mmCIF file of C-alpha atoms and ligand atoms in Angstrom:
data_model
loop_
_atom_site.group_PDB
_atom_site.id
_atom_site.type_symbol
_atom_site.label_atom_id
_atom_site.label_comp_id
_atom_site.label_asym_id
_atom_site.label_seq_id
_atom_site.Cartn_x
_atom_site.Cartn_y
_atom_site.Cartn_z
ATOM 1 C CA UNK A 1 -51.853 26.103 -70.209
ATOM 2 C CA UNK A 2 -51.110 28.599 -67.477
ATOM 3 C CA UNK A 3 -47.414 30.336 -67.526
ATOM 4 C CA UNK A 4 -46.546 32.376 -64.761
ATOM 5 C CA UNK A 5 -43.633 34.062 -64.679
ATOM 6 C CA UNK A 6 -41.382 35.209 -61.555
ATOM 7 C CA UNK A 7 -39.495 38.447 -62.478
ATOM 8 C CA UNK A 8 -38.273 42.044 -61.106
ATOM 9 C CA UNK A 9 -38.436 42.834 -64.942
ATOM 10 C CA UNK A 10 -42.049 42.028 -66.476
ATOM 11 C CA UNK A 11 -41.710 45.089 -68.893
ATOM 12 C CA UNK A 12 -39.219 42.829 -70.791
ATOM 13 C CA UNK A 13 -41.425 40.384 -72.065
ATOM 14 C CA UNK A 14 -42.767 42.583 -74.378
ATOM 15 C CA UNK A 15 -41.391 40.370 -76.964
ATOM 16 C CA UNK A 16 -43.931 37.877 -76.284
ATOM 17 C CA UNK A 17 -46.794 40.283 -77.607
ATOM 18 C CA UNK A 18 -46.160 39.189 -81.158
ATOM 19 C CA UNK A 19 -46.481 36.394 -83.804
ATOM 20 C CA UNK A 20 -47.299 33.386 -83.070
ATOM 21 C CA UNK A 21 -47.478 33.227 -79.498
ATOM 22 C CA UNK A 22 -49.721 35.999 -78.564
ATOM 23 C CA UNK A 23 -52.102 34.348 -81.143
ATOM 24 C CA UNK A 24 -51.755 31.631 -78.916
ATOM 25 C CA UNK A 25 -53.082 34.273 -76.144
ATOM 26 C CA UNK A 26 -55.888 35.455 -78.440
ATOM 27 C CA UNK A 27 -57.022 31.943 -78.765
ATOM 28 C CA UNK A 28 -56.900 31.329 -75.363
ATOM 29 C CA UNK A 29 -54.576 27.988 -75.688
ATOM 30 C CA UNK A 30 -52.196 29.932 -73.112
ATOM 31 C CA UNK A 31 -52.049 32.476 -70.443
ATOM 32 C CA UNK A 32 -49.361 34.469 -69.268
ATOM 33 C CA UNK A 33 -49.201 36.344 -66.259
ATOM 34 C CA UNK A 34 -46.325 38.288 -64.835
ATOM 35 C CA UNK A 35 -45.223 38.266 -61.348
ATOM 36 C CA UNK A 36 -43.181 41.021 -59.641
ATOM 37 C CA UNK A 37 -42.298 39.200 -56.359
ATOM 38 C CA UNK A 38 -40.811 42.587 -55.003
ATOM 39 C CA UNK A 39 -44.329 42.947 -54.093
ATOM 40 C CA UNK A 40 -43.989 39.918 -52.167
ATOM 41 C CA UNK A 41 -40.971 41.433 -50.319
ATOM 42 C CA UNK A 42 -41.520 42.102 -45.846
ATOM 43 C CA UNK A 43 -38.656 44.817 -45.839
ATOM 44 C CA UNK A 44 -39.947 47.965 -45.834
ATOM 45 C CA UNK A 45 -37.840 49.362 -48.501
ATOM 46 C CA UNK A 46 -38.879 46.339 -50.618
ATOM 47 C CA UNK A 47 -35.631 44.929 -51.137
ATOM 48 C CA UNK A 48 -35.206 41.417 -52.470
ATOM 49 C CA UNK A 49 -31.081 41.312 -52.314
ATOM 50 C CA UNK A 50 -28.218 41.245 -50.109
ATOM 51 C CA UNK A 51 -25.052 40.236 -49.470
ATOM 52 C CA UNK A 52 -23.303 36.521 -49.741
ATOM 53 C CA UNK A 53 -22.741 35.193 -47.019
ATOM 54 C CA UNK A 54 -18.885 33.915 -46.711
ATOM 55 C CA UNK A 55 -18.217 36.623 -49.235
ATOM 56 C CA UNK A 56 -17.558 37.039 -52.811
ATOM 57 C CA UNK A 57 -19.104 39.733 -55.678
ATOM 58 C CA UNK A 58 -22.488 40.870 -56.206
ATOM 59 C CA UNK A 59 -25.971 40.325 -54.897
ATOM 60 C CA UNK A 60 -27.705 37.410 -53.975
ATOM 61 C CA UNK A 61 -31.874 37.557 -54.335
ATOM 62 C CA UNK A 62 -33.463 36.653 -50.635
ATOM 63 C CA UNK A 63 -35.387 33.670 -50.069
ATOM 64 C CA UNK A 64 -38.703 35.351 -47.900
ATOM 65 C CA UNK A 65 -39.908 37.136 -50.632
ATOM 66 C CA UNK A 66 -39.677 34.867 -53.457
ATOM 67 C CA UNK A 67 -40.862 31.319 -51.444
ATOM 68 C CA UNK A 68 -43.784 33.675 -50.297
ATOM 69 C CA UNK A 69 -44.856 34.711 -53.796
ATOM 70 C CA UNK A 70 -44.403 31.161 -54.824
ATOM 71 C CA UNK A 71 -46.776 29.656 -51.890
ATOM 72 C CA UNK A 72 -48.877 32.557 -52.620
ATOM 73 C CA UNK A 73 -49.832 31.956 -56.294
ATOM 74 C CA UNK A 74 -49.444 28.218 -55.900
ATOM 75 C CA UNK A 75 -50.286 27.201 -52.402
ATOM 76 C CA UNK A 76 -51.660 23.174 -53.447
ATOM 77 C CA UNK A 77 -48.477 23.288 -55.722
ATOM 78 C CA UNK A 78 -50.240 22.122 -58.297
ATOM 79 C CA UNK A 79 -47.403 23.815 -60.752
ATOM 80 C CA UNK A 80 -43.942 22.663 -62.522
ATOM 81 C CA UNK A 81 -42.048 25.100 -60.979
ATOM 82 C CA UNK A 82 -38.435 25.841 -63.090
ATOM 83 C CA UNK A 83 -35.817 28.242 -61.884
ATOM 84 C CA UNK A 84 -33.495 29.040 -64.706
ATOM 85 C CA UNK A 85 -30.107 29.350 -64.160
ATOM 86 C CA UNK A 86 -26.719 28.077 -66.481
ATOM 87 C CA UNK A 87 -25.729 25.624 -63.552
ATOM 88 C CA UNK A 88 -28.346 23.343 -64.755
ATOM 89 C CA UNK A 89 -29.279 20.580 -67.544
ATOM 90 C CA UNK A 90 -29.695 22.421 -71.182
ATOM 91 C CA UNK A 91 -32.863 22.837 -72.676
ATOM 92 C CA UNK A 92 -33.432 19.926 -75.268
ATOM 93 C CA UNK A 93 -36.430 19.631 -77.920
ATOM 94 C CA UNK A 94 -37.496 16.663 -76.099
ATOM 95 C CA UNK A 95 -37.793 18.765 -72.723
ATOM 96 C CA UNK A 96 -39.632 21.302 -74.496
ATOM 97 C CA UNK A 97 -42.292 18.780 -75.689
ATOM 98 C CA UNK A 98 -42.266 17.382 -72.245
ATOM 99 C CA UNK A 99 -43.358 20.664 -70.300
ATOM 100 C CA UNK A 100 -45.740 21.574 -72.943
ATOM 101 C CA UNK A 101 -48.021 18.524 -71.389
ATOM 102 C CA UNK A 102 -48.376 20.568 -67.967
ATOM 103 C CA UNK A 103 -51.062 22.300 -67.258
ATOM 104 C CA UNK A 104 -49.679 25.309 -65.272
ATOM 105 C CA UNK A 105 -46.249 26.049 -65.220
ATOM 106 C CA UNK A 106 -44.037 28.591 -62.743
ATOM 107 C CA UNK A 107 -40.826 30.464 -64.644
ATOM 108 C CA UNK A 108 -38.427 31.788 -61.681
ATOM 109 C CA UNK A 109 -35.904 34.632 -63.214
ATOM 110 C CA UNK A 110 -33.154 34.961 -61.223
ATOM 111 C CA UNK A 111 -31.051 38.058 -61.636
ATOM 112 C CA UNK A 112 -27.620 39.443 -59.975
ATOM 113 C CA UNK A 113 -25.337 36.485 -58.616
ATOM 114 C CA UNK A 114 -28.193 33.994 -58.214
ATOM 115 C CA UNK A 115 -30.646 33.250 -55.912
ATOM 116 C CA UNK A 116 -30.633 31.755 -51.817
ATOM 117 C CA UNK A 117 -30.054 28.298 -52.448
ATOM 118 C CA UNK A 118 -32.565 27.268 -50.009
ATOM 119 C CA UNK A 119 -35.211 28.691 -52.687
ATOM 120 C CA UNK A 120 -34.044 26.049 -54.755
ATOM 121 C CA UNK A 121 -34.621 23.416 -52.200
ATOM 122 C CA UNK A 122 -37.514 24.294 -50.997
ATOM 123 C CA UNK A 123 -39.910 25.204 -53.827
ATOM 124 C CA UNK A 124 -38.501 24.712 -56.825
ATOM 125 C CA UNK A 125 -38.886 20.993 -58.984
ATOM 126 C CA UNK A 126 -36.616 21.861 -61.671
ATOM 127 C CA UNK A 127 -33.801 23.715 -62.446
ATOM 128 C CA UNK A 128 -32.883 24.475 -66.822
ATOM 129 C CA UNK A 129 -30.150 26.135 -68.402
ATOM 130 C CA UNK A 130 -30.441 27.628 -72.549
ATOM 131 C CA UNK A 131 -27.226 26.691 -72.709
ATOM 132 C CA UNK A 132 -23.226 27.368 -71.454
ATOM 133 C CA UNK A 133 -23.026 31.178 -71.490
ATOM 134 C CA UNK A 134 -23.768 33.653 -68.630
ATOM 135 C CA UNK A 135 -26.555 35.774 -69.290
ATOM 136 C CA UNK A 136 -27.515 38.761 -67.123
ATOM 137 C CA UNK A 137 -30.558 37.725 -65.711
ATOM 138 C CA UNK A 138 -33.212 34.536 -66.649
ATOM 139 C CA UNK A 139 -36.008 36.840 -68.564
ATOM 140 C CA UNK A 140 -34.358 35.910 -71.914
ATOM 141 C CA UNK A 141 -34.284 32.177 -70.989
ATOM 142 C CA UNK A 142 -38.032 32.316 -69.637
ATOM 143 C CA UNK A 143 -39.096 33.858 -72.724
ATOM 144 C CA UNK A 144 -37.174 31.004 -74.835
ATOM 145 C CA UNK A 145 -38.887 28.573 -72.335
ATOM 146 C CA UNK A 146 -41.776 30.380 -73.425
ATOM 147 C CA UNK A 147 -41.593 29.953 -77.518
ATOM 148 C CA UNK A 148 -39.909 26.503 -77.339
ATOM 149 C CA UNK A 149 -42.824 25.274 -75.163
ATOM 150 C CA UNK A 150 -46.399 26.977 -76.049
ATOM 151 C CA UNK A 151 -45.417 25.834 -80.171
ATOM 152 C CA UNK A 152 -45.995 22.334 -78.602
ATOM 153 C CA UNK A 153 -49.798 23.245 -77.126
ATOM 154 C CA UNK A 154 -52.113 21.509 -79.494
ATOM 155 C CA UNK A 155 -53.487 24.369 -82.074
ATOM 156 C CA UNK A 156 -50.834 26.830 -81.924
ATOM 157 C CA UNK A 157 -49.315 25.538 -85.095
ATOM 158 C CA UNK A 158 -49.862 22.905 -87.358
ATOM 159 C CA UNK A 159 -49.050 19.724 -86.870
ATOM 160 C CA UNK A 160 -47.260 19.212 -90.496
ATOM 161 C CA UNK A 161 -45.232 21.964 -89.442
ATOM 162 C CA UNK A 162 -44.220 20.149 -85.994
ATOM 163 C CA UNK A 163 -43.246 17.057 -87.966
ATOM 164 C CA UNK A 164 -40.329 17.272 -89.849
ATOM 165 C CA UNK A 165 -38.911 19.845 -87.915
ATOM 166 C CA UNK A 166 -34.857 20.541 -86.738
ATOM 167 C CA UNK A 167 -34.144 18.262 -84.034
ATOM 168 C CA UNK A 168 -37.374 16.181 -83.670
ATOM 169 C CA UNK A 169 -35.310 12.822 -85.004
ATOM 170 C CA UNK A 170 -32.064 12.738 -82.890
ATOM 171 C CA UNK A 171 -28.241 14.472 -85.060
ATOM 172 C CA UNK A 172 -31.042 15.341 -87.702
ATOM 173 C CA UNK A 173 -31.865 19.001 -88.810
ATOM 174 C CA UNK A 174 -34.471 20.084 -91.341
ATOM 175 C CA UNK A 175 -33.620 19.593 -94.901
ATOM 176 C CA UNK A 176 -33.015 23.222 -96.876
ATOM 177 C CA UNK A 177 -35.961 25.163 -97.761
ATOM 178 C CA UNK A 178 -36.431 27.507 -101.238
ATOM 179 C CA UNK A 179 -39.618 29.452 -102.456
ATOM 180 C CA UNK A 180 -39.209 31.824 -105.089
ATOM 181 C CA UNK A 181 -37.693 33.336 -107.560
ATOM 182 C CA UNK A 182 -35.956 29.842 -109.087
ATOM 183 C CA UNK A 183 -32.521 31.633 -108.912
ATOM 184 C CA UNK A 184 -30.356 34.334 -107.211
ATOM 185 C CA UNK A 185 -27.208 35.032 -108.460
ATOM 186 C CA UNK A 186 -27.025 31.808 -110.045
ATOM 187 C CA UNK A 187 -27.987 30.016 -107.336
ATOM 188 C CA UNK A 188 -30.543 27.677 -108.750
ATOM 189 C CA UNK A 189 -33.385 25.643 -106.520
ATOM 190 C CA UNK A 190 -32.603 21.891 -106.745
ATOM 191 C CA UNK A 191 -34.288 20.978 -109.548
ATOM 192 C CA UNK A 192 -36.072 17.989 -108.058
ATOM 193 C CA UNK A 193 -37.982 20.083 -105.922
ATOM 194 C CA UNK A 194 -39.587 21.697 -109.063
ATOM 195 C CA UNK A 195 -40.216 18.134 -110.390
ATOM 196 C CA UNK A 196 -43.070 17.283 -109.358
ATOM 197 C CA UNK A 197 -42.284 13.523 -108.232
ATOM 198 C CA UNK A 198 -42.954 13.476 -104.681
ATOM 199 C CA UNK A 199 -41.137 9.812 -104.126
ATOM 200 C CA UNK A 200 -38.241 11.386 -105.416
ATOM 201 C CA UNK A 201 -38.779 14.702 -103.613
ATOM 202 C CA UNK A 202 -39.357 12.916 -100.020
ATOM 203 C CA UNK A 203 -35.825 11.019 -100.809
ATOM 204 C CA UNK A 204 -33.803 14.694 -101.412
ATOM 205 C CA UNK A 205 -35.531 15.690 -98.312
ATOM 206 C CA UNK A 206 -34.442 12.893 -96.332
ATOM 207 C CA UNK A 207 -30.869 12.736 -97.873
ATOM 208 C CA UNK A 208 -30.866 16.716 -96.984
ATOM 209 C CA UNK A 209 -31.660 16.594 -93.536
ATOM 210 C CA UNK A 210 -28.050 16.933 -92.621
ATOM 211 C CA UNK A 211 -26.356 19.782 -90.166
ATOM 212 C CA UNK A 212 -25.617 22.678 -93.004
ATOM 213 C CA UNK A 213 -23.140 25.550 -92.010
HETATM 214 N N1 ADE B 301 -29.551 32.917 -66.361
HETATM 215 C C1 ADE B 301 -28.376 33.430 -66.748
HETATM 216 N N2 ADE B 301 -27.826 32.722 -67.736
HETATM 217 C C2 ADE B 301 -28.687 31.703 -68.002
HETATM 218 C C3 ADE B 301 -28.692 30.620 -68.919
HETATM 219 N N3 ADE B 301 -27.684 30.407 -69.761
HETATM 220 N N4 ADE B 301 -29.735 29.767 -68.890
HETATM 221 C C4 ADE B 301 -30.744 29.961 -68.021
HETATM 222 N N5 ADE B 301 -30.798 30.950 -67.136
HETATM 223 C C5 ADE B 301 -29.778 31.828 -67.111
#
Protein backbone atom coordinates (compact mmCIF):
# COMPACT_ATOMS: atom_id res chain seq x y z
CA UNK A 1 0.00 0.00 0.00
CA UNK A 2 0.84 3.58 -0.84
CA UNK A 3 -0.10 6.40 1.96
CA UNK A 4 0.31 9.80 1.04
CA UNK A 5 -0.22 12.29 3.24
CA UNK A 6 -1.41 16.08 2.65
CA UNK A 7 0.09 18.32 5.41
CA UNK A 8 1.76 21.91 6.18
CA UNK A 9 3.29 19.83 9.14
CA UNK A 10 5.24 16.58 7.82
CA UNK A 11 7.87 17.00 10.69
CA UNK A 12 5.04 15.69 12.96
CA UNK A 13 4.82 12.35 11.85
CA UNK A 14 7.81 11.49 13.36
CA UNK A 15 5.85 9.22 15.47
CA UNK A 16 5.37 6.93 12.70
CA UNK A 17 9.24 6.07 12.61
CA UNK A 18 8.79 3.47 15.30
CA UNK A 19 7.44 -0.02 16.25
CA UNK A 20 5.51 -1.72 14.35
CA UNK A 21 4.72 0.39 11.56
CA UNK A 22 8.00 1.50 10.29
CA UNK A 23 8.77 -2.30 10.26
CA UNK A 24 6.02 -2.29 8.06
CA UNK A 25 8.24 0.37 5.96
CA UNK A 26 11.35 -1.80 6.27
CA UNK A 27 9.46 -4.63 4.81
CA UNK A 28 8.18 -2.75 2.20
CA UNK A 29 4.29 -3.76 2.91
CA UNK A 30 3.74 0.21 3.02
CA UNK A 31 5.00 3.48 1.88
CA UNK A 32 4.61 6.74 3.23
CA UNK A 33 5.28 9.85 1.65
CA UNK A 34 4.68 13.32 2.92
CA UNK A 35 3.23 16.09 1.02
CA UNK A 36 3.69 19.81 1.80
CA UNK A 37 1.05 21.29 -0.59
CA UNK A 38 2.42 24.88 0.29
CA UNK A 39 4.65 23.93 -2.43
CA UNK A 40 1.73 23.56 -4.51
CA UNK A 41 0.62 27.13 -3.59
CA UNK A 42 0.50 30.11 -7.03
CA UNK A 43 0.80 33.13 -4.50
CA UNK A 44 3.98 34.33 -4.39
CA UNK A 45 4.32 34.49 -0.74
CA UNK A 46 3.12 30.85 -0.68
CA UNK A 47 0.17 31.30 1.29
CA UNK A 48 -2.47 28.60 1.52
CA UNK A 49 -5.12 30.69 3.90
CA UNK A 50 -7.41 33.48 4.02
CA UNK A 51 -10.26 34.87 5.20
CA UNK A 52 -14.09 33.39 5.40
CA UNK A 53 -16.03 34.63 3.36
CA UNK A 54 -19.44 36.00 5.13
CA UNK A 55 -17.25 36.30 8.17
CA UNK A 56 -16.57 34.58 11.33
CA UNK A 57 -12.95 33.55 13.27
CA UNK A 58 -9.89 32.20 11.91
CA UNK A 59 -8.45 30.99 8.66
CA UNK A 60 -9.79 29.01 6.08
CA UNK A 61 -7.04 26.80 3.83
CA UNK A 62 -7.55 27.85 -0.13
CA UNK A 63 -8.75 25.51 -2.58
CA UNK A 64 -5.91 26.24 -5.72
CA UNK A 65 -3.22 24.94 -3.94
CA UNK A 66 -4.47 21.91 -2.37
CA UNK A 67 -6.87 20.54 -5.59
CA UNK A 68 -3.53 21.20 -7.55
CA UNK A 69 -1.33 19.03 -5.34
CA UNK A 70 -4.08 16.52 -5.32
CA UNK A 71 -4.40 16.34 -9.36
CA UNK A 72 -0.75 16.53 -9.28
CA UNK A 73 0.18 13.35 -7.33
CA UNK A 74 -2.98 11.60 -8.46
CA UNK A 75 -3.99 12.83 -11.84
CA UNK A 76 -5.97 9.12 -13.07
CA UNK A 77 -7.35 9.31 -9.41
CA UNK A 78 -6.59 6.10 -8.93
CA UNK A 79 -6.52 6.93 -4.90
CA UNK A 80 -9.14 6.84 -1.80
CA UNK A 81 -8.79 10.19 -1.08
CA UNK A 82 -9.99 11.07 2.90
CA UNK A 83 -10.04 14.55 4.31
CA UNK A 84 -10.25 14.36 8.04
CA UNK A 85 -12.22 16.57 9.80
CA UNK A 86 -14.77 16.02 13.22
CA UNK A 87 -17.87 16.95 10.96
CA UNK A 88 -17.73 13.55 9.59
CA UNK A 89 -18.65 9.68 10.28
CA UNK A 90 -16.21 8.22 13.24
CA UNK A 91 -13.62 5.93 12.51
CA UNK A 92 -14.92 2.28 13.24
CA UNK A 93 -12.72 -1.08 13.27
CA UNK A 94 -14.71 -2.18 10.43
CA UNK A 95 -13.67 1.07 8.36
CA UNK A 96 -10.23 0.51 9.27
CA UNK A 97 -10.25 -3.05 7.79
CA UNK A 98 -12.07 -1.65 4.87
CA UNK A 99 -9.33 0.97 3.71
CA UNK A 100 -6.60 -1.37 4.46
CA UNK A 101 -7.85 -3.29 1.04
CA UNK A 102 -6.82 -0.08 -1.11
CA UNK A 103 -4.01 0.06 -2.78
CA UNK A 104 -3.01 3.78 -2.53
CA UNK A 105 -4.57 5.95 -0.26
CA UNK A 106 -4.54 10.12 0.00
CA UNK A 107 -4.68 11.59 3.91
CA UNK A 108 -5.79 15.46 3.57
CA UNK A 109 -4.86 17.39 7.06
CA UNK A 110 -6.73 20.23 7.38
CA UNK A 111 -5.58 22.82 9.86
CA UNK A 112 -7.00 26.40 11.13
CA UNK A 113 -10.95 26.67 10.68
CA UNK A 114 -11.17 24.05 7.92
CA UNK A 115 -10.72 23.87 4.51
CA UNK A 116 -12.75 25.63 1.07
CA UNK A 117 -15.59 23.49 0.90
CA UNK A 118 -15.35 23.20 -2.73
CA UNK A 119 -12.07 21.01 -1.97
CA UNK A 120 -14.34 18.71 -0.49
CA UNK A 121 -16.54 18.52 -3.48
CA UNK A 122 -14.35 18.37 -5.88
CA UNK A 123 -11.57 15.90 -5.01
CA UNK A 124 -12.16 14.39 -2.08
CA UNK A 125 -14.28 10.64 -1.79
CA UNK A 126 -14.44 10.55 1.83
CA UNK A 127 -14.59 12.54 4.66
CA UNK A 128 -13.63 10.63 8.66
CA UNK A 129 -13.71 11.95 11.97
CA UNK A 130 -11.51 10.02 15.28
CA UNK A 131 -14.16 10.97 17.10
CA UNK A 132 -16.38 14.15 18.82
CA UNK A 133 -13.60 16.46 20.06
CA UNK A 134 -11.89 19.37 18.21
CA UNK A 135 -8.42 18.81 17.59
CA UNK A 136 -6.04 21.47 16.27
CA UNK A 137 -5.26 20.26 13.06
CA UNK A 138 -5.84 16.47 11.22
CA UNK A 139 -1.96 15.21 11.57
CA UNK A 140 -2.95 13.34 14.78
CA UNK A 141 -6.03 11.78 13.08
CA UNK A 142 -3.91 10.87 9.83
CA UNK A 143 -1.42 9.26 11.89
CA UNK A 144 -4.31 7.19 13.80
CA UNK A 145 -5.64 6.52 10.22
CA UNK A 146 -2.26 5.45 9.77
CA UNK A 147 -1.81 2.66 12.77
CA UNK A 148 -5.50 1.59 12.68
CA UNK A 149 -5.11 0.82 8.94
CA UNK A 150 -1.43 -0.52 7.89
CA UNK A 151 -2.01 -3.35 11.20
CA UNK A 152 -4.64 -4.68 8.69
CA UNK A 153 -1.93 -5.09 5.53
CA UNK A 154 -1.31 -8.77 5.36
CA UNK A 155 2.26 -9.43 7.24
CA UNK A 156 2.46 -6.58 9.46
CA UNK A 157 1.23 -8.61 12.36
CA UNK A 158 0.06 -11.87 12.93
CA UNK A 159 -2.95 -13.02 12.16
CA UNK A 160 -3.66 -14.76 15.78
CA UNK A 161 -3.05 -11.46 17.04
CA UNK A 162 -5.79 -9.81 14.60
CA UNK A 163 -8.31 -12.40 15.76
CA UNK A 164 -9.53 -12.04 18.99
CA UNK A 165 -8.87 -8.59 19.18
CA UNK A 166 -11.09 -5.41 20.99
CA UNK A 167 -13.84 -4.66 18.78
CA UNK A 168 -13.51 -7.25 15.94
CA UNK A 169 -17.04 -9.05 17.23
CA UNK A 170 -19.56 -6.13 17.63
CA UNK A 171 -20.12 -4.61 22.07
CA UNK A 172 -17.17 -7.18 22.55
CA UNK A 173 -13.65 -6.16 23.91
CA UNK A 174 -10.68 -8.44 24.49
CA UNK A 175 -10.80 -10.58 27.49
CA UNK A 176 -8.00 -9.42 30.36
CA UNK A 177 -4.52 -10.32 29.76
CA UNK A 178 -1.70 -11.41 32.71
CA UNK A 179 2.00 -12.63 32.21
CA UNK A 180 4.11 -12.72 35.08
CA UNK A 181 4.86 -12.67 38.26
CA UNK A 182 1.48 -14.83 39.45
CA UNK A 183 0.68 -11.97 41.93
CA UNK A 184 1.03 -8.22 42.78
CA UNK A 185 -0.10 -7.05 45.83
CA UNK A 186 -2.32 -9.86 46.19
CA UNK A 187 -3.67 -9.65 43.09
CA UNK A 188 -3.57 -13.20 41.89
CA UNK A 189 -3.84 -14.37 37.93
CA UNK A 190 -7.12 -16.32 37.50
CA UNK A 191 -6.17 -19.49 38.27
CA UNK A 192 -7.66 -21.17 35.22
CA UNK A 193 -5.36 -19.52 33.08
CA UNK A 194 -2.47 -21.39 34.87
CA UNK A 195 -4.50 -24.64 34.44
CA UNK A 196 -3.61 -25.89 31.69
CA UNK A 197 -7.19 -26.98 30.26
CA UNK A 198 -7.58 -25.07 27.22
CA UNK A 199 -11.60 -25.96 26.88
CA UNK A 200 -11.91 -24.42 30.05
CA UNK A 201 -9.45 -21.59 29.35
CA UNK A 202 -11.23 -20.62 25.83
CA UNK A 203 -14.67 -20.49 28.03
CA UNK A 204 -12.99 -17.72 30.77
CA UNK A 205 -11.85 -16.00 27.71
CA UNK A 206 -15.07 -15.83 26.12
CA UNK A 207 -17.05 -15.14 29.40
CA UNK A 208 -14.23 -12.24 29.89
CA UNK A 209 -14.58 -10.49 26.83
CA UNK A 210 -16.74 -7.92 28.46
CA UNK A 211 -16.15 -3.83 28.51
CA UNK A 212 -13.80 -3.59 31.88
CA UNK A 213 -13.36 -0.04 33.49
N1 LIG B 1 -9.38 17.53 12.78
C1 LIG B 1 -9.63 18.16 13.93
N2 LIG B 1 -10.29 17.39 14.80
C2 LIG B 1 -10.48 16.19 14.17
C3 LIG B 1 -11.10 14.97 14.53
N3 LIG B 1 -11.70 14.81 15.71
N4 LIG B 1 -11.11 13.97 13.63
C4 LIG B 1 -10.53 14.14 12.43
N5 LIG B 1 -9.94 15.26 12.03
C5 LIG B 1 -9.91 16.30 12.88
Amino acid sequence: MKIQILTLFPQMFSALEHSIIKRAKDKGLVEIEYIDFRNYSKDKHKKVDDYAFGGGAGLVLMAQPIIDCIETIDPLHLAHRIYLTPSAKNLTHKKAVELSKHKNLILLCGHYEGIDQRIIDLVIDETISIGEYVLTGGEIPAMVIVDAVVRHIKGVISVGSLQNESHTTQGQWEYPQYTRPQTIRNLDVPPVLLSGNHAEIEKWKKENSVKFK
